[in-house]
PDB file of C-alpha atoms and ligand atoms in Angstrom:
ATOM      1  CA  UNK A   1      13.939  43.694 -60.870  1.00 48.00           C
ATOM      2  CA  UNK A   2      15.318  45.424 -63.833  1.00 51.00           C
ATOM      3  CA  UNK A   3      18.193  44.051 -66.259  1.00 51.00           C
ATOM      4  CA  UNK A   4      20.647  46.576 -64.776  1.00 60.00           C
ATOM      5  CA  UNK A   5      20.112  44.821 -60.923  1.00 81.00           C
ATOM      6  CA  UNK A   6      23.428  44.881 -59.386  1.00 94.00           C
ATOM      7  CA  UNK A   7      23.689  41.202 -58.917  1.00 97.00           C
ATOM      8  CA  UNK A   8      21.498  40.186 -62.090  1.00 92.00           C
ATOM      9  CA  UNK A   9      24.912  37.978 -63.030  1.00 95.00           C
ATOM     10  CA  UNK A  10      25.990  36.449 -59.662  1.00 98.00           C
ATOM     11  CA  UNK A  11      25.015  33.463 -57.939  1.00 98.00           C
ATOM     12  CA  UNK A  12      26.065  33.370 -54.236  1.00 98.00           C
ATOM     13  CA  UNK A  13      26.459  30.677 -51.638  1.00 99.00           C
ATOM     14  CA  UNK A  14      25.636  31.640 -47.918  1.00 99.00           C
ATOM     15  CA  UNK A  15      25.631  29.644 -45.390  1.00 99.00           C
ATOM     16  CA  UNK A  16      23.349  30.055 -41.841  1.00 98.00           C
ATOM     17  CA  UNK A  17      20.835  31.154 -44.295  1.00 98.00           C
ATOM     18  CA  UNK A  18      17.591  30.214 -42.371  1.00 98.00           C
ATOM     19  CA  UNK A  19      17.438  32.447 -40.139  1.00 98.00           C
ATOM     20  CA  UNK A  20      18.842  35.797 -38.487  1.00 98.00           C
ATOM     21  CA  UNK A  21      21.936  37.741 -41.048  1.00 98.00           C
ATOM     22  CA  UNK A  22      22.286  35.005 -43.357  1.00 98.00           C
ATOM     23  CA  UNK A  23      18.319  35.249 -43.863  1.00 98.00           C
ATOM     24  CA  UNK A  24      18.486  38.788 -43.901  1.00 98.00           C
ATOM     25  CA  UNK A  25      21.962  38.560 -46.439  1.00 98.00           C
ATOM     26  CA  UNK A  26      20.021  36.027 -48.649  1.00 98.00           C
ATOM     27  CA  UNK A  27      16.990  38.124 -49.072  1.00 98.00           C
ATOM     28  CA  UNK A  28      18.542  41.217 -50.267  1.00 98.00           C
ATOM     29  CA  UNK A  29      21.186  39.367 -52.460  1.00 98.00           C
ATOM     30  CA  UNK A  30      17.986  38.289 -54.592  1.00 98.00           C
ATOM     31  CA  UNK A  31      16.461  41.579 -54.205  1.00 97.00           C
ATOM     32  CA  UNK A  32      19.132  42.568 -55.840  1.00 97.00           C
ATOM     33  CA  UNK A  33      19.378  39.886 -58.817  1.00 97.00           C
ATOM     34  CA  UNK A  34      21.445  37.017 -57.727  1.00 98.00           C
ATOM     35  CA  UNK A  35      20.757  33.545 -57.568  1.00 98.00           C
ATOM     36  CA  UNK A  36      21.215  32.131 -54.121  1.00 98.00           C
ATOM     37  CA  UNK A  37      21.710  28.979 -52.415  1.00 98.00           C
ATOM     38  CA  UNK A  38      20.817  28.736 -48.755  1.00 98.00           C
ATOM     39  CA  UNK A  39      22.797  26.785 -47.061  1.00 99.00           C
ATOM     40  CA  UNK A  40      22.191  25.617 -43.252  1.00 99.00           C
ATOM     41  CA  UNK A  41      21.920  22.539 -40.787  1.00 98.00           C
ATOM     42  CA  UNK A  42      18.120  23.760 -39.731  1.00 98.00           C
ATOM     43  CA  UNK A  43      16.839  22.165 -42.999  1.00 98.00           C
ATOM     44  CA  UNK A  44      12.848  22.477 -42.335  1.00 98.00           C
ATOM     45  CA  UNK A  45      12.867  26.225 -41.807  1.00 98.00           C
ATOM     46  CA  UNK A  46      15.792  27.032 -44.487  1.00 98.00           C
ATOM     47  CA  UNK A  47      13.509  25.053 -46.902  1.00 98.00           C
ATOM     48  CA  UNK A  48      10.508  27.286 -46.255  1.00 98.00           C
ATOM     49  CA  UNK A  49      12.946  30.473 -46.194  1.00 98.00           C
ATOM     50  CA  UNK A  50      14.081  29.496 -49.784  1.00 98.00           C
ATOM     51  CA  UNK A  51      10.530  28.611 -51.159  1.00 98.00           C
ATOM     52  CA  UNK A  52       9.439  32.271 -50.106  1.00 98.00           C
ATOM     53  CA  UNK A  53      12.324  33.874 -51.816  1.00 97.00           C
ATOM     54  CA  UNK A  54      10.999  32.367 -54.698  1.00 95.00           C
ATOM     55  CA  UNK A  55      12.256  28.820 -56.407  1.00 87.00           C
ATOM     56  CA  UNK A  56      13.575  30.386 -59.668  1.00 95.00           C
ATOM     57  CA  UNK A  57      16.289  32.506 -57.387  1.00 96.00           C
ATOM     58  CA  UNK A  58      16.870  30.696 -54.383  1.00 98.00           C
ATOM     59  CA  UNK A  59      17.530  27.663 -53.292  1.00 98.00           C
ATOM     60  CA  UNK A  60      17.873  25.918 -49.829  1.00 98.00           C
ATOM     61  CA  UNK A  61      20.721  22.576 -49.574  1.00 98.00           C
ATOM     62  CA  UNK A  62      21.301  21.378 -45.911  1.00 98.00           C
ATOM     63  CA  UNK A  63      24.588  21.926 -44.471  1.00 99.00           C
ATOM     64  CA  UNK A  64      26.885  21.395 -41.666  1.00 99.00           C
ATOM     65  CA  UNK A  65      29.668  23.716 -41.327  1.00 99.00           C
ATOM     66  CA  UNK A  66      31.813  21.837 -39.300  1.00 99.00           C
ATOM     67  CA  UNK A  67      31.965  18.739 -41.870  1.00 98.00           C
ATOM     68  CA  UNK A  68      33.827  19.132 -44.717  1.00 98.00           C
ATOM     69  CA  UNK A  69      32.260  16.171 -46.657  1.00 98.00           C
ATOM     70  CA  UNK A  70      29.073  18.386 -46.143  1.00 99.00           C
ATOM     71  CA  UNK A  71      30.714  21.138 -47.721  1.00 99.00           C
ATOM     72  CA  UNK A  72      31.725  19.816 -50.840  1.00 98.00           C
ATOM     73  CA  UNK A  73      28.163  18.084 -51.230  1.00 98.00           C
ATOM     74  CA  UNK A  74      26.788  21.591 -51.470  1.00 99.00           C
ATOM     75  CA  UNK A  75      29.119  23.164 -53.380  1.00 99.00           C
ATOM     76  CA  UNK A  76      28.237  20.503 -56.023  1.00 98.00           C
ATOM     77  CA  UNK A  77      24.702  21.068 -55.560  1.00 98.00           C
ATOM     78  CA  UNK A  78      24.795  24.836 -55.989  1.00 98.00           C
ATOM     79  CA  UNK A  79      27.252  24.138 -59.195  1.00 98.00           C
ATOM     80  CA  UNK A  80      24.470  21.806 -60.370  1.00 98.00           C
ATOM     81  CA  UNK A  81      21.407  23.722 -59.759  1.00 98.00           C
ATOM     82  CA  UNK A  82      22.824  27.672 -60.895  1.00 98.00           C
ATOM     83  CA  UNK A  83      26.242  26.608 -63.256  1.00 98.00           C
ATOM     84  CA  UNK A  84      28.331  28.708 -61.175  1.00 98.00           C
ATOM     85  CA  UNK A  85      29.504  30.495 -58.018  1.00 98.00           C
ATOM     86  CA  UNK A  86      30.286  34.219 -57.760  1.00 98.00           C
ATOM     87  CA  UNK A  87      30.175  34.433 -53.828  1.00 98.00           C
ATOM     88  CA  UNK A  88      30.601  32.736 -50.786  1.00 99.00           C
ATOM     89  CA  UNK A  89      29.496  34.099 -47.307  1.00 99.00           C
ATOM     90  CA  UNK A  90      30.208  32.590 -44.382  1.00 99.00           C
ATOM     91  CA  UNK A  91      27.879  33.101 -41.792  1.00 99.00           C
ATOM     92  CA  UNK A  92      26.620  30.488 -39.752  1.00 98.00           C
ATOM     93  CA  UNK A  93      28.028  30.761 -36.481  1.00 98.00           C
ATOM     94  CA  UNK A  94      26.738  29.812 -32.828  1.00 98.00           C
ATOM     95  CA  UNK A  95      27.451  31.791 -29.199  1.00 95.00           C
ATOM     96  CA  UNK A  96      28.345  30.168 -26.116  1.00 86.00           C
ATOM     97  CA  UNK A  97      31.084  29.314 -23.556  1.00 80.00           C
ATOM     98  CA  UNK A  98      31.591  31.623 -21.285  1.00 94.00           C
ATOM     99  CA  UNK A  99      34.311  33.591 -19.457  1.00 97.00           C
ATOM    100  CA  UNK A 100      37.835  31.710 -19.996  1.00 97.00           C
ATOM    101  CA  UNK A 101      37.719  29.572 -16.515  1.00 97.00           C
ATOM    102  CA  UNK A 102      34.065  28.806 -16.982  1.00 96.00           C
ATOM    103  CA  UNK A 103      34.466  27.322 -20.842  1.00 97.00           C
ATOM    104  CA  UNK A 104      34.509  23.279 -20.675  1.00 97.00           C
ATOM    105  CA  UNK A 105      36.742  21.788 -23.488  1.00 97.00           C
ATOM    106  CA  UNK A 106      33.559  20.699 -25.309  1.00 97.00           C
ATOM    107  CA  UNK A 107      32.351  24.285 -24.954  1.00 97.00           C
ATOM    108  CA  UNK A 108      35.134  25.331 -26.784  1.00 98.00           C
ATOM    109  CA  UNK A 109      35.560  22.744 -29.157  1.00 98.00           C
ATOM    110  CA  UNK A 110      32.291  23.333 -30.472  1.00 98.00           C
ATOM    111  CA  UNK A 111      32.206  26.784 -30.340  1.00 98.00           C
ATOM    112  CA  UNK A 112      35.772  26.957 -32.434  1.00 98.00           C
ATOM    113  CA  UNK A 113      34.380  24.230 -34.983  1.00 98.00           C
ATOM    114  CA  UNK A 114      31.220  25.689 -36.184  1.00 98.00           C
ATOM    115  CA  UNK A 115      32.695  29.610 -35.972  1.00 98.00           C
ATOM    116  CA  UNK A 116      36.298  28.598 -36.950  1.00 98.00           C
ATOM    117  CA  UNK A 117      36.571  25.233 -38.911  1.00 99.00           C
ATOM    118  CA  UNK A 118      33.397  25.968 -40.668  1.00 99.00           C
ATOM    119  CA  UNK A 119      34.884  29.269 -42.387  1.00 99.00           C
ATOM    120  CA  UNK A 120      38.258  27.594 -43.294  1.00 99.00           C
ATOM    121  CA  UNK A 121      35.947  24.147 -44.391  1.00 99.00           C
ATOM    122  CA  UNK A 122      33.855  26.442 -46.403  1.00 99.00           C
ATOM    123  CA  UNK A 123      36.203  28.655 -48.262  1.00 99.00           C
ATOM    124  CA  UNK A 124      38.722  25.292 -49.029  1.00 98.00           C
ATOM    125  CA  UNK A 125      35.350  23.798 -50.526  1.00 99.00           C
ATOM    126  CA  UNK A 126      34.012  26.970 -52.345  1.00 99.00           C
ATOM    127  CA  UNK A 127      37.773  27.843 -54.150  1.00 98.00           C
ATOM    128  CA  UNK A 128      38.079  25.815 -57.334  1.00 98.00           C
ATOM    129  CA  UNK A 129      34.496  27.193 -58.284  1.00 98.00           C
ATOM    130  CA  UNK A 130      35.164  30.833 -57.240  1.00 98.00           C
ATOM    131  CA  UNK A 131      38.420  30.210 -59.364  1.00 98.00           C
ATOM    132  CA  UNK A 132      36.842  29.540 -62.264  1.00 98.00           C
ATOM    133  CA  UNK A 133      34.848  32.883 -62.531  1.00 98.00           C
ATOM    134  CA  UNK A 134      37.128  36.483 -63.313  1.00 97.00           C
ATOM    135  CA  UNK A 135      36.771  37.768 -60.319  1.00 97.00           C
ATOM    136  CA  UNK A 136      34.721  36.752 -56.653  1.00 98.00           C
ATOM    137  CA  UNK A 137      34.603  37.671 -53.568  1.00 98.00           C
ATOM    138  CA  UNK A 138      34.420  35.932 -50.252  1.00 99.00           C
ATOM    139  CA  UNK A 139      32.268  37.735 -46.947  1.00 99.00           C
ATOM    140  CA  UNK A 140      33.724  36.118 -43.652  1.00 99.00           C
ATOM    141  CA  UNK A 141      30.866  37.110 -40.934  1.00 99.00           C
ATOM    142  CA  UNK A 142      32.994  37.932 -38.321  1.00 98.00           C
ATOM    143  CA  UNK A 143      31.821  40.143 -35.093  1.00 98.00           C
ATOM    144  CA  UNK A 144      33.185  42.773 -32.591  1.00 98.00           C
ATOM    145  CA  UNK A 145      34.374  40.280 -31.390  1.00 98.00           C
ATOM    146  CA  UNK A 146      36.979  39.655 -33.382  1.00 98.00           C
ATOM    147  CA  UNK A 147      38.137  43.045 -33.313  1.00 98.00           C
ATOM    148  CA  UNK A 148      38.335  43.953 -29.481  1.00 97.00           C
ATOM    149  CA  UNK A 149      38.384  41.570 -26.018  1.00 96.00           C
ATOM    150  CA  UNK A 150      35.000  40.655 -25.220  1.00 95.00           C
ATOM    151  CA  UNK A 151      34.476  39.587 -21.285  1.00 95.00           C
ATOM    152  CA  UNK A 152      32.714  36.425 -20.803  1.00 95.00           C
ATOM    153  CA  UNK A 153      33.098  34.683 -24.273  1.00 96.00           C
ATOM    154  CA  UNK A 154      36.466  33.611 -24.470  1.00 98.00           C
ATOM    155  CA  UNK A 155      35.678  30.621 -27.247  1.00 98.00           C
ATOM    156  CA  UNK A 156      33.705  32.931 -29.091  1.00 98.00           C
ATOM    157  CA  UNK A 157      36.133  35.540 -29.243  1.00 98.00           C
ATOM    158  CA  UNK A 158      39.009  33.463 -29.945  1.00 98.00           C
ATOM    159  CA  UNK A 159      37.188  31.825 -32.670  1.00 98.00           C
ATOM    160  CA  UNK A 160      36.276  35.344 -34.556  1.00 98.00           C
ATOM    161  CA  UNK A 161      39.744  36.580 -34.218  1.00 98.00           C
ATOM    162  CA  UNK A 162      40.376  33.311 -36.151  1.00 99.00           C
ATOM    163  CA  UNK A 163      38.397  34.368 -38.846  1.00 99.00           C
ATOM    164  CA  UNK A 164      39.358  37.715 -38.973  1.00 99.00           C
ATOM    165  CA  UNK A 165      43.581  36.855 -39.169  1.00 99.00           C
ATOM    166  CA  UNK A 166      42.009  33.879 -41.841  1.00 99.00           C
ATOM    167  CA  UNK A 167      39.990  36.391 -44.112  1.00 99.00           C
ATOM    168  CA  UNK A 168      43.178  38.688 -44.170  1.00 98.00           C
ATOM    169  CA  UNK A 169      45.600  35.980 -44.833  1.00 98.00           C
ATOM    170  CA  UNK A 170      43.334  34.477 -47.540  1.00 98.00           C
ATOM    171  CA  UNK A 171      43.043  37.767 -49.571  1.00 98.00           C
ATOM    172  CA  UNK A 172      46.749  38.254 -49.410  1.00 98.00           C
ATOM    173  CA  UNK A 173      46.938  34.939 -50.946  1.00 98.00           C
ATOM    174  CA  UNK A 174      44.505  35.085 -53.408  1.00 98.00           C
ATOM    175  CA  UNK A 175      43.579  38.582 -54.164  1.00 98.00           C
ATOM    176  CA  UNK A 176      46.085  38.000 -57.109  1.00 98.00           C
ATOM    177  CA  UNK A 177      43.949  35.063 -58.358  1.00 98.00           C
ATOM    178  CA  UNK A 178      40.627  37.299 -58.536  1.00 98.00           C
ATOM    179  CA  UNK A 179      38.764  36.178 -55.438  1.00 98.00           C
ATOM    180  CA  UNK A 180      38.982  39.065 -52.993  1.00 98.00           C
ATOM    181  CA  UNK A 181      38.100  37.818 -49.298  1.00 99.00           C
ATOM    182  CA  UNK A 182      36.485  40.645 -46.654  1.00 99.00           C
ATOM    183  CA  UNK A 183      35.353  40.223 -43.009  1.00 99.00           C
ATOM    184  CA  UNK A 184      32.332  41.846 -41.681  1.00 99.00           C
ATOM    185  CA  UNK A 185      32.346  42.248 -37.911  1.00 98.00           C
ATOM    186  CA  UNK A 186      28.556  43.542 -36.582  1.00 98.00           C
ATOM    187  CA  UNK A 187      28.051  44.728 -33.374  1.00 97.00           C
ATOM    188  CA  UNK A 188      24.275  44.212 -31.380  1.00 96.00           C
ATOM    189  CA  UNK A 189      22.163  43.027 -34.011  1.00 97.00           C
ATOM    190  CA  UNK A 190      18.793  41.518 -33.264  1.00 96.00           C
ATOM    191  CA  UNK A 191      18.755  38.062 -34.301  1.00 96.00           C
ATOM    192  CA  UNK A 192      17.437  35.190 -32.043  1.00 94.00           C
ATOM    193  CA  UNK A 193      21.010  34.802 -31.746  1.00 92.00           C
ATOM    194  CA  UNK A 194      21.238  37.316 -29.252  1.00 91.00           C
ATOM    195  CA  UNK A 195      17.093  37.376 -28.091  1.00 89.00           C
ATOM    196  CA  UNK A 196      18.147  36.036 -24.839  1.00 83.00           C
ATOM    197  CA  UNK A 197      21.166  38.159 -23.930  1.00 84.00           C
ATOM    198  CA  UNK A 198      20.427  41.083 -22.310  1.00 79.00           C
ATOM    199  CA  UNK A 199      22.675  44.193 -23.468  1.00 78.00           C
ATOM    200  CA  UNK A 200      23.064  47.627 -22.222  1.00 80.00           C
ATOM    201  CA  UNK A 201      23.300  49.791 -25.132  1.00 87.00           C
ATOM    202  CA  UNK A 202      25.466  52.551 -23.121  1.00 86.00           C
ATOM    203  CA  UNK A 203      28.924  52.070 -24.939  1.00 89.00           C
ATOM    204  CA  UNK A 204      26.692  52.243 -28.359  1.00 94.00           C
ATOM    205  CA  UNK A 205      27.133  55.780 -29.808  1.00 94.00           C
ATOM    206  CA  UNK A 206      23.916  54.795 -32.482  1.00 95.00           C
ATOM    207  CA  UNK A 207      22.314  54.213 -28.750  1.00 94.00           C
ATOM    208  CA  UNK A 208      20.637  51.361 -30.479  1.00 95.00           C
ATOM    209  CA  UNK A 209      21.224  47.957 -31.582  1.00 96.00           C
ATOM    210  CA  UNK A 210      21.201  47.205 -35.225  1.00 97.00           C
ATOM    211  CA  UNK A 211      18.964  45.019 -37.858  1.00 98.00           C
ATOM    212  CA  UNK A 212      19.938  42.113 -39.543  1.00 98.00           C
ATOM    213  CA  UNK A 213      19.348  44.057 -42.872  1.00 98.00           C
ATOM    214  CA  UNK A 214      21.880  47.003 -41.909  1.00 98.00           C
ATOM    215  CA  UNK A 215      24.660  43.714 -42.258  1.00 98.00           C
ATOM    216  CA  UNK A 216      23.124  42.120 -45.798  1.00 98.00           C
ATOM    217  CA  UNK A 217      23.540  45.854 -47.234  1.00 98.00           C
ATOM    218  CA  UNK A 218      27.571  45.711 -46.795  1.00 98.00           C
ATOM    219  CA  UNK A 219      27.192  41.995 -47.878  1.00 98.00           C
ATOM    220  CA  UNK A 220      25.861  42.857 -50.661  1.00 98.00           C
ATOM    221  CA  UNK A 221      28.516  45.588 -51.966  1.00 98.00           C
ATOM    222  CA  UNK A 222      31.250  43.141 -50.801  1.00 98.00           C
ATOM    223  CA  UNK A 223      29.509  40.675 -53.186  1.00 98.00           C
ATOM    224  CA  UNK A 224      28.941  42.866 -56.090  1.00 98.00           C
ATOM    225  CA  UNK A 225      31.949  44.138 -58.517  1.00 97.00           C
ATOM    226  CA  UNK A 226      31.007  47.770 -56.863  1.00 97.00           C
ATOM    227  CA  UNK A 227      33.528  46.474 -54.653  1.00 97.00           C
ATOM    228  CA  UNK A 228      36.172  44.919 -56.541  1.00 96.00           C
ATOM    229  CA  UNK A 229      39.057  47.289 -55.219  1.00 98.00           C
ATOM    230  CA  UNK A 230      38.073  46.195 -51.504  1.00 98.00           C
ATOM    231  CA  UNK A 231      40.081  42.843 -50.528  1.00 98.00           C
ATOM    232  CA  UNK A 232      41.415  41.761 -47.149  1.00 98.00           C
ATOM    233  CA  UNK A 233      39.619  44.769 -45.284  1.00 98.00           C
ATOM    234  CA  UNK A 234      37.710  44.350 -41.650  1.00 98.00           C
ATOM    235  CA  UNK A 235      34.420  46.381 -41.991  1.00 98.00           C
ATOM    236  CA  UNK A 236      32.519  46.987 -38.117  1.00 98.00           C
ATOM    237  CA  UNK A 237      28.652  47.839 -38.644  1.00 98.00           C
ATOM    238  CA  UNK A 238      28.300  48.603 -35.024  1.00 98.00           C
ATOM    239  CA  UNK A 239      26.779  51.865 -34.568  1.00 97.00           C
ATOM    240  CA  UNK A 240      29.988  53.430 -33.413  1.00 97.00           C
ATOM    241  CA  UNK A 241      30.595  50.550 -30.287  1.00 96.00           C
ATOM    242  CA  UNK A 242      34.434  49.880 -31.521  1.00 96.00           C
ATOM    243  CA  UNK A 243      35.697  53.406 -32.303  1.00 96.00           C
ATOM    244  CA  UNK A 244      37.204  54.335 -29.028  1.00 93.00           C
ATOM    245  CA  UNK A 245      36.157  54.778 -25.578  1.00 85.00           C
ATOM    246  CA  UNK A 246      34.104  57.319 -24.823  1.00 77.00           C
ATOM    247  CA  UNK A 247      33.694  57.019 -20.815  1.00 70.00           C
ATOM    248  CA  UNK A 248      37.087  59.048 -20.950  1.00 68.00           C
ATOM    249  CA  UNK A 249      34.362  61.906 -21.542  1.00 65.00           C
ATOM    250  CA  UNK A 250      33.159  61.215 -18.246  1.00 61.00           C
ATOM    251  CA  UNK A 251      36.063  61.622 -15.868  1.00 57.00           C
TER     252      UNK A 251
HETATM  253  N1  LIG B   1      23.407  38.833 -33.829  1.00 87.15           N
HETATM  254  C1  LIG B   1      24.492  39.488 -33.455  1.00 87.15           C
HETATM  255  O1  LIG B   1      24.440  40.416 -32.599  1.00 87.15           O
HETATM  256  C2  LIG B   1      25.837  39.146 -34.042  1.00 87.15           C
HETATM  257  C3  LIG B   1      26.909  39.995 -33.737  1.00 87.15           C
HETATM  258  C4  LIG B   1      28.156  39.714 -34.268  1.00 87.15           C
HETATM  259  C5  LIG B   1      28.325  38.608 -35.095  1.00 87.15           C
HETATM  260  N2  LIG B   1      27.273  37.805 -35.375  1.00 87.15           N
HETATM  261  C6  LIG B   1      27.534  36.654 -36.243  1.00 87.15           C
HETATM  262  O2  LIG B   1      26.639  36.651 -37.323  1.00 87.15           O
HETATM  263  C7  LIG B   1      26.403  35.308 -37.753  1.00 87.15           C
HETATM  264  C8  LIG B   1      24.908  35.074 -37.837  1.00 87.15           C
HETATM  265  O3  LIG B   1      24.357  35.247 -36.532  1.00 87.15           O
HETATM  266  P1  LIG B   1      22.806  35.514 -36.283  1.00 87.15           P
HETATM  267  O4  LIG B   1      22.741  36.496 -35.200  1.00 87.15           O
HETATM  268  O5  LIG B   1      22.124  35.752 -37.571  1.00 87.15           O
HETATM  269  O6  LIG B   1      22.401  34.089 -35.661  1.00 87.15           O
HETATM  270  P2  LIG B   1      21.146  33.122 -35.890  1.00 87.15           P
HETATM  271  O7  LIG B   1      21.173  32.180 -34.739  1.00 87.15           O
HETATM  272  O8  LIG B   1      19.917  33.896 -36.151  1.00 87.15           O
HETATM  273  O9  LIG B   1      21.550  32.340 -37.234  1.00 87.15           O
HETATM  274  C9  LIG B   1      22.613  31.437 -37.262  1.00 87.15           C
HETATM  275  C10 LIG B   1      22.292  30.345 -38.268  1.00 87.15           C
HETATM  276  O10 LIG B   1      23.431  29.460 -38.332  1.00 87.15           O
HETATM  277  C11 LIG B   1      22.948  28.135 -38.426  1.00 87.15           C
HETATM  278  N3  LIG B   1      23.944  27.178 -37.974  1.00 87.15           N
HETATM  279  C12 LIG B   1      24.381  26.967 -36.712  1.00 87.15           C
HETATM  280  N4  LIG B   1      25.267  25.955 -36.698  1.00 87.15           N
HETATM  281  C13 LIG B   1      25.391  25.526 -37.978  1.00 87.15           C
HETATM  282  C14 LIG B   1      26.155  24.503 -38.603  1.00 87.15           C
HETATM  283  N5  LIG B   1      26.961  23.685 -37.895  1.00 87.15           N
HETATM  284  N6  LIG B   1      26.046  24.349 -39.944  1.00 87.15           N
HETATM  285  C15 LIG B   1      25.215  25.149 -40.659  1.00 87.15           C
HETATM  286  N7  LIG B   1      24.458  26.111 -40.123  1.00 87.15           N
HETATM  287  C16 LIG B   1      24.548  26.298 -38.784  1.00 87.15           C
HETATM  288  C17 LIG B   1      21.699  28.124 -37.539  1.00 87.15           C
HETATM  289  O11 LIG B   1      20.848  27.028 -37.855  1.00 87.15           O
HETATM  290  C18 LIG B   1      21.073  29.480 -37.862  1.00 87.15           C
HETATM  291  O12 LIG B   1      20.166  29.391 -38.938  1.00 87.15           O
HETATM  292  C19 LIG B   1      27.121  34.409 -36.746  1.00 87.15           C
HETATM  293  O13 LIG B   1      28.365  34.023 -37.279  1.00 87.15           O
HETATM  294  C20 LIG B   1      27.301  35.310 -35.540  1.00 87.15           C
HETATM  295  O14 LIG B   1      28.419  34.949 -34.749  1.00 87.15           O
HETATM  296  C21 LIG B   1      26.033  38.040 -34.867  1.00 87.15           C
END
């Protein structure tokens, strides 16, 4: 890493860090220079996931998303261990639920508090901190999701359109402050997250479904001042799935 790394200044928070796009996000933002904390309820692997990134750059603090108490535990922690906090990406998130009639209450409830609650949670928590520093940037991890319908998960639709109306209210509200607040919204990505689903790849254009890496490399512009004109935009990395419909070809 030389002097000139892009991040060589930032320290970043990032929840759902041990495993999947958060691991992936958290690797390449200390490839890249930062300091990062890894955040995540799985404590036992996001402690080994840190400890391989290296103890002088990384650093793993359990967290639950859905509890705000949690929340401001670790912001304090990451305050304490790296003196201050550049970025916050939100990307823990859980699947689940179902088509609309077959979601149960606690389905949804659960669904909406981790994917939901734990954005909103996270970014109230992470503000005074982000504040402080001249400008910072916020990386909502969205999905397709939460641009288009998507048959069969009703919670976990409804709960990444949440995020994606928070994100651009947010940056309206404090783009003027410094801290500029972007949602990320990946298509089929291989994560065990999706390693029991099994997709057709048809409506794909890429005719492939993605790596967790080909997310961490918008994270990590969206984290970095390369980006500092970007605020309140809704970025797909999809391999083409949301431009249109292409089956039109076909009749
Ligand atoms: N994989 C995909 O195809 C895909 C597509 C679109 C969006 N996403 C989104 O990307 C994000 C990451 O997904 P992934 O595929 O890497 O999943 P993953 O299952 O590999 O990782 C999710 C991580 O979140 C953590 N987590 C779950 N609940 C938590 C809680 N209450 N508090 C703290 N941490 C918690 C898990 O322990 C896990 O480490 C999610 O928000 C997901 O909705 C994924």
């Amino acid at each position: 890493m030389s002097a000139l790394s892009r991040l060589h200044d930032k320290v970043a928070l990032v929840s759902g860090a041990a495993s999947g796009i958060g691991l992936a996000t958290a690797r390449r933002l200390t490839e890249e220079g930062a300091c990062v904390v890894l955040a995540d309820l799985d404590a036992e692997t996001g402690a080994s996931r840190a400890e391989e990134l290296g103890t002088d750059r990384a650093h793993f603090a359990e967290l639950d998303v859905t509890d705000p108490g949690s929340w401001a535990a670790v912001v304090h922690r990451s305050l304490d261990r790296f003196g201050q906090l550049d970025g916050l990406v939100n990307c823990a998130g859980v699947g689940g639920g179902g088509s609309l009639c077959e979601t149960s209450e606690e389905d949804w409830r659960r669904v909406m508090s981790v994917n939901l609650d734990g954005v909103f949670f996270g970014m109230r928590a992470a503000l005074p901190a982000l504040l402080e520093r001249e400008t910072s940037s916020v990386v909502n991890i969205s999905s397709i999701a939460g641009l288009v319908g998507f048959k069969g998960s009703a919670a976990y639709a409804a709960s990444k359109w949440g995020v994606h109306g928070l994100t651009k209210t947010a940056a309206l509200e404090l783009g003027e402050h410094g801290v500029r607040v972007n949602s990320v919204h990946p298509g089929s990505i291989a994560t065990p997250l999706t390693a029991g689903l099994t997709r057709g790849i048809g409506q794909i254009p890429a005719g492939r479904v993605g790596a967790p890496e080909e997310i961490a490399h918008l994270v990590v512009h969206l984290v970095s001042d390369e980006s500092r004109f970007t605020n309140g935009a809704s970025i797909a990395v999809d391999g083409g799935e949301t431009a249109g419909n292409s089956l039109r070809g076909l009749l």
